Amino acid sequence: MDRIYKELIALSESNMYPFHMPGHKRGKQDFVNPFEIDITEIDGFDNLHNASGILNEAMKNAARVYGADRSFFLVNGSTCGILAAIESVTKHGEKIIVARNCHKAVYHAIFLGELVPIYVVPDIIEGYSVSGGISSAKIDELLKNDKDIKAVFITSPTYDGVVSDVEAIANVVHKYGIPLIVDEAHGAHFKFSKEFPISALDLGADIVIQSLHKTLPSLTQTAILHIKSQYIDENSIETALNIFESSSPSYVFMASIDECIRYMQNEGQVKMVLFSKQLLEFRHNLSAVLKRGKFSLLDSEAIGLADIYSLDISKIIIGTFETNISGKELYDILVTEYDLQPEMSSENYVTLLTSIADTKEGFNKLEHAMADITEKYVKENAKACDDKSNNNLLAVRNINIPEIKCSIYSAMKSLKESIFIKDAIGRICAEFVYAYPPGIPIITPGEKISFEVAEMIYNFKRLQIGIEGLKDKKIQQIIVVKEG
Amino acid sequence: MDRIYKELIALSESNMYPFHMPGHKRGKQDFVNPFEIDITEIDGFDNLHNASGILNEAMKNAARVYGADRSFFLVNGSTCGILAAIESVTKHGEKIIVARNCHKAVYHAIFLGELVPIYVVPDIIEGYSVSGGISSAKIDELLKNDKDIKAVFITSPTYDGVVSDVEAIANVVHKYGIPLIVDEAHGAHFKFSKEFPISALDLGADIVIQSLHKTLPSLTQTAILHIKSQYIDENSIETALNIFESSSPSYVFMASIDECIRYMQNEGQVKMVLFSKQLLEFRHNLSAVLKRGKFSLLDSEAIGLADIYSLDISKIIIGTFETNISGKELYDILVTEYDLQPEMSSENYVTLLTSIADTKEGFNKLEHAMADITEKYVKENAKACDDKSNNNLLAVRNINIPEIKCSIYSAMKSLKESIFIKDAIGRICAEFVYAYPPGIPIITPGEKISFEVAEMIYNFKRLQIGIEGLKDKKIQQIIVVKEG
C-alpha cells in the first residue's frame, strides 16, 4: 500500500471518468498548491468564528446569491451544519420530528441532545427501493397531536435526488410556530437553473444546509448553511457552529467556497444552462438505450408516489431490477470495461452523478457504454427478477419504526454486548443498522429488536447485501444493551 | 474587498516572512492543485469513519511513529479531537477536572455534556502574564476530595510553550483509576528532537491531541488524536469522532497528514536536528541582542514557577514590559518596517513561532530587526513600566474562579439580556469573557459576576486591551441571564 498522496496522484492521472462526487470532477479549477495559500487568521485576514472582514463580505455575497437572510461557510461539511442547526433549536431532552431517512448527523444530534425523535417514514419507490418524499399531511398529524415538538427536520433532495414538497411542509410547520430545517446537501445547484427543482430556501424552509462539493465545483468537506426565518436566532446558530467547527478553519476551504459561489454567479450561470440542456438530451437518449435491455432510468414517469414533488435530473439512476444482472454487476462492468466510475451501486440499481463540470465526452462515453452493455449482457431479452434470491428481501424494505425503549443516548452510553441475532429478540439494540437502499435505519440504539427486525437483519447479513452499520463483523451477531 | 483566493495569492507573493502558524510556512511542500486529488470514498479508497484500507494503513503508521496504541487522523482540527475525547469519557452531568486555561473546545464539550467542571488554575508568569504549568498536587487534592470525577483535562504545552509535569500528573490521575487527556495541540513536533520536551504520550497521558498544522508541515485544520491507555475504550472514541467530523472528510487533508508524518519519519528527522541546532544558536544570539534594549526572551531562566516542567524553545516570546514600547507597538514595527509577521502580540510581549520549515535567512532577518529596533526605539535605556497605564490591570491577572450558580449549558440556553456592567454585579453571566493574556476566562456562563469581576471587565473593556469574547461591542455592556 503506497502513500495516500501517491495513490491520489495515480488516480488523477488515470483515464477513469468520474460520475461521482465531488462535483468539480477533479482539477478543472484554477487553484495553486494549497500550501502556498494556507494561512491562519493573521492581520488583514478574518476570523470565521467572528467574521468582520473579508470572510464576512464573502458570506454576505453568498447570502445575496442564495437569497438568504444570512449564510455561513462550513469547513466541516454539511455534518457540522446539521449538528449546529439542531443544537440551536432544541434543549436537551426536547422533541423533534425527523424524517427516518435522514443523514446520520441528524441521529448524532439526537444523541448529543438526548432528544426525543418523532419519525416520519417516506414510502419506498418500487423496484429501486429508494425513499420517496416526506408527507406534509403526516407531519401535520404529528404536530396536531403533540404541542411540545420544537422543530421539524427533513432531507430533500435525498441522495437519490427525490425532492419533497417543501412548500407544503413549511406551511404546515409554520402553522405551529416552529422552524423547518432542510438538509439540502445534494441540492446546492438547484438555485442556478430552471431545469432543477426550486431550492427549499425559496419555499419557506427556515434553515437550509447545502454541501458545495457534492454538486458544485468546490473542495470536498465544504458546505454552507443558510437562514431565512423569523423563527431562528442567528446568534445561537453562530454559537453552535463555533462549537462544531475547527477553531483553525482552513483558508484553502474558505477560498474554495468563495470561488465556487463567485463562479456560479458569473460564468457558471451560462455553463449551467448548457449543462441542463446537455443533460436533458442525454437522459432522453439514455432512456431509449436502456429500454432495449430492460434497464430503466429513474425519472418522474417511473414513480407513482404521491409525496414526491420533483426529481433532480442530474442524478442518473439506472435500474437493473428487470434484467438478469445486479446493480453491483453493472457497476463493475462500467468500471473495469469502460473506465467509468459511478457513485455507488445497490443490488438493483447504479447511481451516477453529473454536474456542471461534466463534459459532452463523458456523457457520450456513458451512453455508448450502456448501448454496448444492453447489447452484450442482456441481449436475450432479460429474465424477470422473480428468480432472484433477494427478491423477498427487497419486498420487505418498507421500514416500520420499532418500539422505542430508551433514548439513543442511554442505549449508546450503557454497557453493551455482542450476541447472536437469534437470541436478541426482545432486547434493546445498541447500534444503528441501516438498510441500503433506501438508506433508512431498520433499527437505532434504544429500540426493541422484534422478531421481524431480527429476521430481516439476519437475512441481510447472511447475504451480505444492502445492510450497513453493524459493528460486529461476525454474521450472526448484533450489539445490544447489556441487561441486569 | 477582493475575492478571498486573490487576497491569499497576493499574500503568498508578498515578501512578508511568516513567524506564525501554520508550521509549513507556505508552499514548501510538493503538492499539486488540490482539485486534482480531491475525491470521496470511491472504490479502492478508504472510509475514514470505518477505515480498513489505505487510511487504516496510514493511521497505523502514525501510531507507530508516535508510539500510540491507536492514532486517528482529524480533519476538523484539534477541536474535534477535544470534543470527542471528553464526550467519550463522560456522561451528561458528570464531573471533570479541567485546567482553567484550556481551549474553548473544552468549554464547548462541557456545554454539550452539561458537565460539572472542576477547575485547576495555573499560576501566572510575572511580567509576561502568561499561564504557568498545572500543579499535580492541586489535582491530587481535588481527586482526593471527590470520587465522582471521571477524567482530567489539561493543556500542555500552552500556546506560549509552557509544559506541565505530565508524568507527575498522570501518576496522580491514574492512582484514582481515571484517564488524563492532554491537549498537546502545540506539541506535535516534540517527538522529533531531543531539544524539545518529551511528548505527553510518552509520559503517561491516556489521550493526546495534536494539531499537525501548528508546528509541523501539514495543512491548517489537520490534527491527530492518539490513545495509549488501559482506561480508554477505543470504540467509544471512534464513535465520538464519527460525530464531530464531516462524513465527507477531505482526502486533500488526509493526504497532507500522511505526507507530513512520512516526512517527519524520514528526511524530517535530519531537518529537525538542524532546526534545533539553529534555533538554540538563534535564541542565544537573540537573547544577547534583546538585553541591550531591556527586551527579554521568555526562557527557563526567566521563570520562577514551580509547576513548569519545561518550555518549548520553538516559541519566541519577546517581552516588552521593561521597555517603553508595548507588545502591540513592537508587533507593528516588525510587520511594517521589517516584513516580519509575528503570530500575535499582547500589551507586554510579542509571540513569534518557528518550525522545521524556517530558514536561516528568516532567523537572521529577525535577529537583525531586533538589533535595529533595540538601537532605534529604546536607546535611551528604556523606562521601567511602572508609568504605564495598564500596569494595575496586569497585576490583577491572577484569575480566581467566580462562584458557579448554574451549568454553562443552562446559562447559555436561558433567556439572556445585555445590560450595563455596573448593573451586572450579582447577576449570572451568560457569555465567556477571556483575559488575553493569559487566555483564561475571567468568567464563564453560569458564574456569578462579583464586584471584582465587574470592575476588571469594565476596565479592560474601557482600555480595549487584553479581553475577548464579549459579544456586545458596546463598551459598558455584558450579557447575563435574564431574571424572573
CSV table of N, CA, C and O in Angstrom, one decimal, chain A residues 3-5 7 12 21-22 24 26-27 29-36 38 40 43 54 75-76 79 83 87 90-92 103-104 111-112 114 213 220-221 242-244 246-250 258-259 262 331 409 413, chain B residues 3-5 7 12 21-22 24 26-27 29-36 38 40 43 54 75-76 79 83 87 90-92 103-104 111-112 114 213 220-221 242-244 246-250 258-259 262 331 409 413:
chain,number,residue,atom,x,y,z
A,3,ARG,N,1.7,5.6,-0.3
A,3,ARG,CA,1.2,6.7,0.4
A,3,ARG,C,-0.1,7.2,-0.2
A,3,ARG,O,-0.3,7.1,-1.4
A,4,ILE,N,-0.9,7.8,0.7
A,4,ILE,CA,-2.3,8.3,0.2
A,4,ILE,C,-2.1,9.3,-1.0
A,4,ILE,O,-2.7,9.1,-2.0
A,5,TYR,N,-1.2,10.2,-0.8
A,5,TYR,CA,-0.9,11.2,-1.8
A,5,TYR,C,-0.6,10.6,-3.2
A,5,TYR,O,-1.1,11.0,-4.2
A,7,GLU,N,-1.3,7.6,-4.2
A,7,GLU,CA,-2.5,6.9,-4.8
A,7,GLU,C,-3.4,7.9,-5.4
A,7,GLU,O,-4.0,7.6,-6.5
A,12,SER,N,-5.6,10.5,-10.3
A,12,SER,CA,-5.9,11.7,-11.1
A,12,SER,C,-5.3,11.5,-12.5
A,12,SER,O,-5.7,12.2,-13.4
A,21,MET,N,-19.2,12.1,-6.8
A,21,MET,CA,-18.8,13.3,-6.1
A,21,MET,C,-17.3,13.3,-6.0
A,21,MET,O,-16.7,12.2,-6.0
A,22,PRO,N,-16.6,14.4,-5.8
A,22,PRO,CA,-17.2,15.8,-5.7
A,22,PRO,C,-17.6,16.3,-7.1
A,22,PRO,O,-17.1,15.8,-8.1
A,24,HIS,N,-16.8,18.9,-8.7
A,24,HIS,CA,-15.8,19.6,-9.5
A,24,HIS,C,-15.2,18.7,-10.5
A,24,HIS,O,-14.5,19.1,-11.5
A,26,ARG,N,-12.6,16.9,-10.4
A,26,ARG,CA,-11.1,16.9,-10.5
A,26,ARG,C,-10.4,17.8,-11.4
A,26,ARG,O,-10.4,17.7,-12.6
A,27,GLY,N,-9.9,18.8,-10.7
A,27,GLY,CA,-8.8,19.6,-11.4
A,27,GLY,C,-9.3,20.6,-12.5
A,27,GLY,O,-8.5,21.0,-13.3
A,29,GLN,N,-10.5,23.5,-11.7
A,29,GLN,CA,-10.3,24.8,-11.2
A,29,GLN,C,-8.9,25.4,-11.3
A,29,GLN,O,-7.9,24.7,-11.4
A,30,ASP,N,-8.9,26.7,-11.3
A,30,ASP,CA,-7.6,27.4,-11.4
A,30,ASP,C,-7.2,27.6,-9.9
A,30,ASP,O,-7.5,28.6,-9.3
A,31,PHE,N,-6.4,26.7,-9.4
A,31,PHE,CA,-6.1,26.7,-8.0
A,31,PHE,C,-4.6,26.3,-7.8
A,31,PHE,O,-4.2,25.4,-8.5
A,32,VAL,N,-3.9,27.0,-7.0
A,32,VAL,CA,-2.5,26.7,-6.8
A,32,VAL,C,-2.3,25.6,-5.8
A,32,VAL,O,-3.2,25.1,-5.1
A,33,ASN,N,-1.0,25.2,-5.6
A,33,ASN,CA,-0.6,24.3,-4.5
A,33,ASN,C,-1.2,24.9,-3.2
A,33,ASN,O,-1.0,26.0,-2.9
A,34,PRO,N,-2.0,24.1,-2.4
A,34,PRO,CA,-2.7,24.6,-1.3
A,34,PRO,C,-1.8,25.2,-0.2
A,34,PRO,O,-2.2,26.1,0.5
A,35,PHE,N,-0.6,24.7,-0.1
A,35,PHE,CA,0.3,25.1,0.9
A,35,PHE,C,0.7,26.6,0.7
A,35,PHE,O,1.0,27.3,1.6
A,36,GLU,N,0.6,27.1,-0.6
A,36,GLU,CA,1.0,28.4,-0.8
A,36,GLU,C,0.0,29.4,-0.3
A,36,GLU,O,0.4,30.6,0.0
A,38,ASP,N,-2.3,28.6,2.3
A,38,ASP,CA,-2.8,28.1,3.6
A,38,ASP,C,-2.3,29.0,4.7
A,38,ASP,O,-1.2,28.9,5.1
A,40,THR,N,-3.4,31.1,8.7
A,40,THR,CA,-4.4,31.3,9.8
A,40,THR,C,-4.8,32.8,9.9
A,40,THR,O,-4.4,33.6,9.0
A,43,ASP,N,-3.0,39.2,10.6
A,43,ASP,CA,-3.5,40.6,10.3
A,43,ASP,C,-4.0,40.7,8.8
A,43,ASP,O,-3.3,40.2,7.9
A,54,ILE,N,-13.0,40.1,5.3
A,54,ILE,CA,-13.1,39.5,4.0
A,54,ILE,C,-14.0,38.3,4.0
A,54,ILE,O,-14.7,38.1,3.1
A,75,VAL,N,-16.7,24.5,7.1
A,75,VAL,CA,-15.4,23.8,6.7
A,75,VAL,C,-15.4,22.4,7.3
A,75,VAL,O,-14.4,21.7,7.1
A,76,ASN,N,-16.5,22.0,7.9
A,76,ASN,CA,-16.6,20.6,8.4
A,76,ASN,C,-17.8,19.9,7.8
A,76,ASN,O,-18.5,19.1,8.4
A,79,THR,N,-22.3,18.1,7.7
A,79,THR,CA,-22.3,17.5,9.1
A,79,THR,C,-22.4,18.5,10.2
A,79,THR,O,-23.3,18.5,11.0
A,83,LEU,N,-25.6,19.4,12.8
A,83,LEU,CA,-25.4,19.4,14.2
A,83,LEU,C,-25.8,20.7,14.8
A,83,LEU,O,-26.5,20.8,15.8
A,87,GLU,N,-28.9,21.6,17.3
A,87,GLU,CA,-28.5,22.1,18.6
A,87,GLU,C,-29.1,23.4,19.0
A,87,GLU,O,-29.6,23.7,20.1
A,90,THR,N,-33.1,23.4,19.8
A,90,THR,CA,-33.6,22.4,20.9
A,90,THR,C,-32.8,22.6,22.2
A,90,THR,O,-31.7,23.1,22.2
A,91,LYS,N,-33.4,22.1,23.3
A,91,LYS,CA,-32.7,21.9,24.5
A,91,LYS,C,-32.7,20.4,24.8
A,91,LYS,O,-33.5,19.7,24.3
A,92,HIS,N,-31.7,20.0,25.6
A,92,HIS,CA,-31.6,18.6,26.0
A,92,HIS,C,-33.0,18.0,26.4
A,92,HIS,O,-33.7,18.6,27.2
A,103,HIS,N,-29.8,11.9,7.3
A,103,HIS,CA,-28.4,11.6,7.4
A,103,HIS,C,-28.0,11.2,8.9
A,103,HIS,O,-28.6,11.7,9.8
A,104,LYS,N,-26.9,10.5,9.0
A,104,LYS,CA,-26.5,10.0,10.3
A,104,LYS,C,-26.2,11.2,11.3
A,104,LYS,O,-26.3,11.1,12.5
A,111,PHE,N,-28.6,12.1,19.5
A,111,PHE,CA,-27.7,11.5,20.6
A,111,PHE,C,-27.2,12.6,21.5
A,111,PHE,O,-27.4,12.6,22.7
A,112,LEU,N,-26.5,13.6,20.9
A,112,LEU,CA,-25.9,14.6,21.8
A,112,LEU,C,-26.8,15.4,22.7
A,112,LEU,O,-26.5,15.7,23.8
A,114,GLU,N,-29.8,14.2,23.7
A,114,GLU,CA,-30.7,13.3,24.3
A,114,GLU,C,-32.1,13.7,23.9
A,114,GLU,O,-33.1,13.7,24.7
A,213,HIS,N,-19.5,20.7,-2.3
A,213,HIS,CA,-18.6,19.8,-3.1
A,213,HIS,C,-19.4,18.7,-3.8
A,213,HIS,O,-18.9,18.1,-4.7
A,220,THR,N,-14.1,19.0,-1.5
A,220,THR,CA,-14.8,18.0,-0.5
A,220,THR,C,-14.7,18.6,0.9
A,220,THR,O,-13.6,19.0,1.3
A,221,GLN,N,-15.8,18.5,1.6
A,221,GLN,CA,-15.9,18.9,3.0
A,221,GLN,C,-16.3,20.4,3.2
A,221,GLN,O,-16.3,20.9,4.3
A,242,ASN,N,-19.7,27.6,16.0
A,242,ASN,CA,-18.5,27.8,16.7
A,242,ASN,C,-18.0,26.5,17.4
A,242,ASN,O,-16.8,26.3,17.6
A,243,ILE,N,-19.0,25.8,17.9
A,243,ILE,CA,-18.7,24.5,18.6
A,243,ILE,C,-18.2,23.4,17.7
A,243,ILE,O,-17.3,22.7,18.0
A,244,PHE,N,-19.0,23.3,16.6
A,244,PHE,CA,-18.8,22.1,15.8
A,244,PHE,C,-17.8,22.2,14.6
A,244,PHE,O,-17.6,21.3,13.8
A,246,SER,N,-13.8,23.5,13.5
A,246,SER,CA,-12.4,23.8,14.0
A,246,SER,C,-12.2,25.3,14.3
A,246,SER,O,-12.7,26.2,13.6
A,247,SER,N,-11.4,25.5,15.4
A,247,SER,CA,-11.1,26.9,15.7
A,247,SER,C,-9.9,27.4,14.8
A,247,SER,O,-9.5,28.5,14.8
A,248,SER,N,-9.4,26.5,13.9
A,248,SER,CA,-8.4,26.9,12.9
A,248,SER,C,-9.0,26.5,11.5
A,248,SER,O,-8.4,25.6,10.9
A,249,PRO,N,-10.0,27.2,11.1
A,249,PRO,CA,-10.7,26.8,9.8
A,249,PRO,C,-9.7,27.0,8.7
A,249,PRO,O,-8.9,28.0,8.7
A,250,SER,N,-9.8,26.2,7.7
A,250,SER,CA,-8.9,26.2,6.5
A,250,SER,C,-9.2,27.3,5.6
A,250,SER,O,-10.3,27.4,5.0
A,258,ASP,N,-15.7,30.5,-1.6
A,258,ASP,CA,-15.9,31.8,-2.2
A,258,ASP,C,-15.8,31.7,-3.7
A,258,ASP,O,-16.6,32.3,-4.4
A,259,GLU,N,-14.8,31.0,-4.2
A,259,GLU,CA,-14.5,30.9,-5.6
A,259,GLU,C,-15.7,30.2,-6.3
A,259,GLU,O,-16.2,30.6,-7.4
A,262,ARG,N,-18.7,32.6,-6.5
A,262,ARG,CA,-18.5,33.6,-7.5
A,262,ARG,C,-18.5,33.1,-8.9
A,262,ARG,O,-19.0,33.7,-9.8
A,331,TYR,N,-22.2,-2.0,-12.1
A,331,TYR,CA,-21.2,-1.1,-11.6
A,331,TYR,C,-19.8,-1.6,-12.0
A,331,TYR,O,-19.0,-0.9,-12.6
A,409,TYR,N,-29.2,8.1,23.3
A,409,TYR,CA,-28.1,8.4,24.2
A,409,TYR,C,-27.9,7.3,25.3
A,409,TYR,O,-26.8,6.8,25.5
A,413,LYS,N,-24.7,4.8,25.6
A,413,LYS,CA,-23.8,5.1,26.8
A,413,LYS,C,-23.9,3.9,27.8
A,413,LYS,O,-23.2,3.9,28.8
B,3,ARG,N,-11.8,38.9,-3.9
B,3,ARG,CA,-12.0,37.5,-3.5
B,3,ARG,C,-11.0,37.0,-2.5
B,3,ARG,O,-9.8,37.4,-2.6
B,4,ILE,N,-11.4,36.1,-1.7
B,4,ILE,CA,-10.5,35.5,-0.7
B,4,ILE,C,-9.3,34.9,-1.4
B,4,ILE,O,-8.1,35.2,-1.0
B,5,TYR,N,-9.5,34.2,-2.4
B,5,TYR,CA,-8.4,33.5,-3.1
B,5,TYR,C,-7.4,34.5,-3.6
B,5,TYR,O,-6.2,34.3,-3.5
B,7,GLU,N,-6.8,37.5,-2.5
B,7,GLU,CA,-6.0,38.0,-1.4
B,7,GLU,C,-5.0,37.1,-0.9
B,7,GLU,O,-3.9,37.5,-0.5
B,12,SER,N,0.7,35.4,-0.6
B,12,SER,CA,1.8,34.4,-0.8
B,12,SER,C,2.9,35.0,-1.7
B,12,SER,O,4.0,34.5,-1.7
B,21,MET,N,1.7,30.5,12.6
B,21,MET,CA,1.2,29.2,12.1
B,21,MET,C,0.6,29.5,10.7
B,21,MET,O,0.3,30.6,10.4
B,22,PRO,N,0.4,28.5,9.9
B,22,PRO,CA,0.8,27.1,10.0
B,22,PRO,C,2.3,26.8,9.9
B,22,PRO,O,3.1,27.6,9.3
B,24,HIS,N,4.0,24.9,8.2
B,24,HIS,CA,4.7,24.6,6.9
B,24,HIS,C,5.3,25.8,6.3
B,24,HIS,O,6.0,25.8,5.4
B,26,ARG,N,4.1,28.0,4.4
B,26,ARG,CA,3.7,28.3,3.0
B,26,ARG,C,4.5,27.7,1.9
B,26,ARG,O,5.6,28.2,1.5
B,27,GLY,N,3.9,26.7,1.2
B,27,GLY,CA,4.4,26.4,-0.1
B,27,GLY,C,5.7,25.6,-0.2
B,27,GLY,O,6.3,25.5,-1.3
B,29,GLN,N,5.9,22.4,0.4
B,29,GLN,CA,5.6,21.0,0.0
B,29,GLN,C,5.4,20.8,-1.5
B,29,GLN,O,5.0,21.7,-2.2
B,30,ASP,N,5.6,19.5,-1.8
B,30,ASP,CA,5.4,19.1,-3.2
B,30,ASP,C,4.0,18.6,-3.3
B,30,ASP,O,3.7,17.5,-3.0
B,31,PHE,N,3.1,19.6,-3.6
B,31,PHE,CA,1.7,19.3,-3.6
B,31,PHE,C,1.0,19.9,-4.8
B,31,PHE,O,1.4,21.0,-5.2
B,32,VAL,N,0.1,19.2,-5.5
B,32,VAL,CA,-0.5,19.7,-6.7
B,32,VAL,C,-1.7,20.5,-6.3
B,32,VAL,O,-2.1,20.6,-5.2
B,33,ASN,N,-2.3,21.1,-7.4
B,33,ASN,CA,-3.7,21.7,-7.3
B,33,ASN,C,-4.6,20.8,-6.5
B,33,ASN,O,-4.7,19.6,-6.9
B,34,PRO,N,-5.2,21.2,-5.4
B,34,PRO,CA,-5.9,20.2,-4.6
B,34,PRO,C,-7.1,19.6,-5.3
B,34,PRO,O,-7.5,18.5,-5.0
B,35,PHE,N,-7.7,20.3,-6.3
B,35,PHE,CA,-8.8,19.8,-7.0
B,35,PHE,C,-8.5,18.5,-7.8
B,35,PHE,O,-9.3,17.7,-8.0
B,36,GLU,N,-7.2,18.4,-8.1
B,36,GLU,CA,-6.8,17.2,-8.9
B,36,GLU,C,-6.8,15.9,-8.1
B,36,GLU,O,-7.0,14.8,-8.6
B,38,ASP,N,-8.7,15.6,-5.1
B,38,ASP,CA,-9.8,15.7,-4.1
B,38,ASP,C,-10.9,14.7,-4.5
B,38,ASP,O,-11.6,14.9,-5.5
B,40,THR,N,-13.9,11.5,-3.1
B,40,THR,CA,-14.6,10.9,-1.9
B,40,THR,C,-14.3,9.4,-1.9
B,40,THR,O,-13.5,8.9,-2.7
B,43,ASP,N,-14.3,3.3,-4.9
B,43,ASP,CA,-13.6,2.1,-4.9
B,43,ASP,C,-12.1,2.2,-4.9
B,43,ASP,O,-11.5,3.0,-5.6
B,54,ILE,N,-6.3,2.0,2.9
B,54,ILE,CA,-5.2,2.9,2.8
B,54,ILE,C,-5.1,3.9,4.0
B,54,ILE,O,-4.0,4.2,4.5
B,75,VAL,N,-9.8,15.7,10.6
B,75,VAL,CA,-9.9,16.7,9.5
B,75,VAL,C,-10.7,18.0,10.0
B,75,VAL,O,-11.0,18.9,9.2
B,76,ASN,N,-11.1,18.0,11.2
B,76,ASN,CA,-11.8,19.2,11.8
B,76,ASN,C,-10.9,19.7,13.0
B,76,ASN,O,-11.5,20.2,14.0
B,79,THR,N,-9.9,20.7,17.6
B,79,THR,CA,-11.3,20.9,18.1
B,79,THR,C,-12.1,19.6,18.2
B,79,THR,O,-12.6,19.3,19.3
B,83,LEU,N,-13.4,17.6,21.6
B,83,LEU,CA,-14.8,17.3,21.8
B,83,LEU,C,-15.1,15.8,21.9
B,83,LEU,O,-15.8,15.3,22.8
B,87,GLU,N,-16.3,13.7,25.2
B,87,GLU,CA,-17.6,13.1,25.1
B,87,GLU,C,-17.4,11.6,25.4
B,87,GLU,O,-18.3,11.0,26.1
B,90,THR,N,-17.1,10.7,29.4
B,90,THR,CA,-18.1,11.2,30.4
B,90,THR,C,-19.5,10.9,29.9
B,90,THR,O,-19.8,10.6,28.7
B,91,LYS,N,-20.5,11.0,30.8
B,91,LYS,CA,-21.9,11.0,30.5
B,91,LYS,C,-22.4,12.4,30.9
B,91,LYS,O,-21.9,13.0,31.8
B,92,HIS,N,-23.6,12.7,30.4
B,92,HIS,CA,-24.2,14.0,30.7
B,92,HIS,C,-24.3,14.2,32.2
B,92,HIS,O,-24.7,13.3,32.9
B,103,HIS,N,-8.5,25.3,26.1
B,103,HIS,CA,-9.0,25.8,24.8
B,103,HIS,C,-10.5,25.9,24.9
B,103,HIS,O,-11.2,25.1,25.6
B,104,LYS,N,-11.1,26.8,24.1
B,104,LYS,CA,-12.6,26.9,24.2
B,104,LYS,C,-13.3,25.6,23.8
B,104,LYS,O,-14.5,25.4,24.3
B,111,PHE,N,-20.2,22.3,27.8
B,111,PHE,CA,-21.6,22.8,27.4
B,111,PHE,C,-22.4,21.6,26.9
B,111,PHE,O,-23.5,21.3,27.4
B,112,LEU,N,-21.9,20.9,25.9
B,112,LEU,CA,-22.6,19.9,25.2
B,112,LEU,C,-23.1,18.8,26.2
B,112,LEU,O,-24.2,18.2,26.1
B,114,GLU,N,-23.4,19.1,29.4
B,114,GLU,CA,-23.9,19.6,30.7
B,114,GLU,C,-23.0,19.1,31.9
B,114,GLU,O,-23.5,18.7,32.9
B,213,HIS,N,-0.9,21.1,11.9
B,213,HIS,CA,-0.5,22.4,11.1
B,213,HIS,C,0.2,23.4,11.9
B,213,HIS,O,0.8,24.3,11.4
B,220,THR,N,-3.5,23.6,7.4
B,220,THR,CA,-4.3,24.1,8.5
B,220,THR,C,-5.6,23.3,8.6
B,220,THR,O,-6.2,23.0,7.6
B,221,GLN,N,-6.0,23.0,9.9
B,221,GLN,CA,-7.2,22.2,10.2
B,221,GLN,C,-7.0,20.7,10.2
B,221,GLN,O,-7.9,20.0,10.4
B,242,ASN,N,-16.6,10.1,14.9
B,242,ASN,CA,-17.6,9.9,13.8
B,242,ASN,C,-18.7,11.0,13.9
B,242,ASN,O,-19.2,11.5,12.9
B,243,ILE,N,-19.0,11.5,15.1
B,243,ILE,CA,-20.0,12.5,15.3
B,243,ILE,C,-19.4,13.9,14.9
B,243,ILE,O,-20.1,14.7,14.3
B,244,PHE,N,-18.2,14.2,15.4
B,244,PHE,CA,-17.7,15.6,15.3
B,244,PHE,C,-16.9,15.9,14.0
B,244,PHE,O,-16.4,17.0,13.9
B,246,SER,N,-16.8,15.7,9.6
B,246,SER,CA,-17.6,15.5,8.4
B,246,SER,C,-17.7,14.1,7.9
B,246,SER,O,-16.7,13.3,8.0
B,247,SER,N,-18.9,13.7,7.4
B,247,SER,CA,-19.0,12.4,6.8
B,247,SER,C,-18.4,12.4,5.4
B,247,SER,O,-18.4,11.4,4.8
B,248,SER,N,-17.9,13.5,4.9
B,248,SER,CA,-17.2,13.6,3.7
B,248,SER,C,-15.8,14.2,3.9
B,248,SER,O,-15.5,15.3,3.5
B,249,PRO,N,-15.0,13.5,4.7
B,249,PRO,CA,-13.7,14.0,5.0
B,249,PRO,C,-12.8,14.3,3.8
B,249,PRO,O,-12.9,13.5,2.9
B,250,SER,N,-12.0,15.3,3.9
B,250,SER,CA,-11.2,15.7,2.7
B,250,SER,C,-10.0,14.8,2.5
B,250,SER,O,-9.2,14.7,3.4
B,258,ASP,N,-0.8,12.4,6.1
B,258,ASP,CA,0.0,11.2,5.8
B,258,ASP,C,1.4,11.6,5.3
B,258,ASP,O,2.5,11.1,5.8
B,259,GLU,N,1.4,12.6,4.4
B,259,GLU,CA,2.7,13.1,3.9
B,259,GLU,C,3.5,13.7,5.0
B,259,GLU,O,4.8,13.6,5.1
B,262,ARG,N,5.0,11.0,7.2
B,262,ARG,CA,6.1,10.2,6.5
B,262,ARG,C,7.3,11.1,6.3
B,262,ARG,O,8.5,10.6,6.4
B,331,TYR,N,5.1,44.6,17.6
B,331,TYR,CA,4.5,43.8,16.5
B,331,TYR,C,4.3,44.7,15.3
B,331,TYR,O,4.7,44.3,14.2
B,409,TYR,N,-24.3,25.1,30.3
B,409,TYR,CA,-25.4,24.8,29.4
B,409,TYR,C,-26.7,25.6,29.8
B,409,TYR,O,-27.3,26.2,28.9
B,413,LYS,N,-28.4,28.5,27.5
B,413,LYS,CA,-29.7,28.1,26.9
B,413,LYS,C,-30.9,29.0,27.5
B,413,LYS,O,-32.0,28.8,27.1
